[in-house]
Tab-separated table of C-alpha atoms in Angstrom:
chain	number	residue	atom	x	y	z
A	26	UNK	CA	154.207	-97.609	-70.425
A	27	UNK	CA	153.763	-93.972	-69.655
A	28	UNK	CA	149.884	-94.323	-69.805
A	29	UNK	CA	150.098	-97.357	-67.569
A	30	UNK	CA	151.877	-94.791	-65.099
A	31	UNK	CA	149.320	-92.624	-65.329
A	32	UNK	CA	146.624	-94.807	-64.870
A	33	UNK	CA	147.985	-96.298	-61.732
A	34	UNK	CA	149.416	-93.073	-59.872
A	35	UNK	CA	145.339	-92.155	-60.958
A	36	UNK	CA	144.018	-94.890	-59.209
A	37	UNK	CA	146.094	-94.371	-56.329
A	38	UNK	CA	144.927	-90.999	-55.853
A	39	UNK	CA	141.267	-92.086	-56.083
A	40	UNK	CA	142.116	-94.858	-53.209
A	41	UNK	CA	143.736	-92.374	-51.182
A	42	UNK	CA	140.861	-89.128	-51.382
A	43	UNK	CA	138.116	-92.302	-50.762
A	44	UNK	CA	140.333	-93.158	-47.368
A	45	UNK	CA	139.990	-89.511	-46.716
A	46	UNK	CA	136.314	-89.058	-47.152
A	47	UNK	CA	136.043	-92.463	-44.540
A	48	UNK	CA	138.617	-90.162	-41.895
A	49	UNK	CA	136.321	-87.379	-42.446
A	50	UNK	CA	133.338	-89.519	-41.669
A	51	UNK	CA	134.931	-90.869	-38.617
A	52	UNK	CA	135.499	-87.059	-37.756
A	53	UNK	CA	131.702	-85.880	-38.230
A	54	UNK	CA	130.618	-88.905	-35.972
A	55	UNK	CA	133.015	-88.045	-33.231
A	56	UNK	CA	131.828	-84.216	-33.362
A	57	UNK	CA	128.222	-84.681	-33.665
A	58	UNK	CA	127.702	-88.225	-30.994
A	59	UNK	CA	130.789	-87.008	-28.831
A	60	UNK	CA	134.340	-89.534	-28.350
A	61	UNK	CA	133.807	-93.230	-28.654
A	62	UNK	CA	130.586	-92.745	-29.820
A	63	UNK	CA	130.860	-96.204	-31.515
A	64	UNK	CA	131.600	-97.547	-27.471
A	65	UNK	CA	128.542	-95.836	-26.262
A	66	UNK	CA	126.328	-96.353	-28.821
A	67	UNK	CA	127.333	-100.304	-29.353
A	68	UNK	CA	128.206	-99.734	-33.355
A	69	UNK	CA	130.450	-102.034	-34.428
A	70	UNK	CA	132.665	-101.060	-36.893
A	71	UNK	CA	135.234	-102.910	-39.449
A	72	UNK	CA	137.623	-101.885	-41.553
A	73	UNK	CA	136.851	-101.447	-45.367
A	74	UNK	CA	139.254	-101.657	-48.621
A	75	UNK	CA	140.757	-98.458	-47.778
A	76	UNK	CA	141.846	-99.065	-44.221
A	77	UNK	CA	138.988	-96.672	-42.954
A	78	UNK	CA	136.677	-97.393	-40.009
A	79	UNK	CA	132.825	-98.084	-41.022
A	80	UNK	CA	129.971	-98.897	-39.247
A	81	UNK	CA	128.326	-102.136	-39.847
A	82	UNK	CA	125.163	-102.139	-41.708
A	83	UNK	CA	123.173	-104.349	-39.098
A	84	UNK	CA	124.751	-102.343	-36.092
A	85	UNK	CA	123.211	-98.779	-37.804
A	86	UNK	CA	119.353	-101.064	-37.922
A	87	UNK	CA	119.274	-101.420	-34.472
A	88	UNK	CA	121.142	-97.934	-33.062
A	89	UNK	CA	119.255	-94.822	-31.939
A	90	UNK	CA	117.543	-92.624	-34.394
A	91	UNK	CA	119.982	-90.065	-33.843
A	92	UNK	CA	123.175	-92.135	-34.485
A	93	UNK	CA	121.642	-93.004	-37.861
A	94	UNK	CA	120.683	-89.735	-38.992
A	95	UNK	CA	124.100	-88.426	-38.088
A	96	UNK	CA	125.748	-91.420	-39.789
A	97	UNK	CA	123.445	-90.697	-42.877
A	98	UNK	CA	124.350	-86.953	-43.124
A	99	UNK	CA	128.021	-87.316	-42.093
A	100	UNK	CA	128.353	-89.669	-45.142
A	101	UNK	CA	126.464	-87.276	-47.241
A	102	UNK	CA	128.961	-84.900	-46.280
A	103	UNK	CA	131.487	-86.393	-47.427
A	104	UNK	CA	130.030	-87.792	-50.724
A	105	UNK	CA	129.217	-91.385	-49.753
A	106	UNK	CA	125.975	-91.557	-49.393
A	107	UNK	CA	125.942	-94.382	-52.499
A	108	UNK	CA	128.805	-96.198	-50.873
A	109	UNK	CA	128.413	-99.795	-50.325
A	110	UNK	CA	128.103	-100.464	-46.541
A	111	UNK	CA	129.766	-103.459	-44.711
């Protein structure tokens, strides 16, 4: 039971510092393309597993250079460069 405990709180943990590193993504954007830069940029964005805003795949294809290559090395950043995108 106790490792079951463990195992969980574990996986918990994990869940929570990946809806951190999505917050801190969010974060980057907003500093480096300004306030609502998914508004004046047209990304869409969904929510993934762990409640944090993403952009969508097919709204990065079409954005400005610029939005991608700060989308690419905010996620970097933050370690999620190998994340699956929405």
């Amino acid at each position: 039971m106790l490792l079951l405990s463990l195992g969980l709180a574990h996986a918990e943990e994990a869940e929570s510092d990946l809806a951190l590193r999505y917050a801190d993504v969010q974060r980057c954007m907003a500093r480096g393309l300004g306030p609502h830069w998914d508004r004046t940029y047209q990304i869409d964005q969904v929510r993934n597993r762990w409640g944090g805003l993403e952009p969508k795949a097919q709204s990065l294809e079409s954005a400005p250079q610029g939005v991608r290559i700060t989308e690419l090395r905010c996620r970097y950043q933050a370690g999620l460069q190998d994340a699956e995108r929405p």
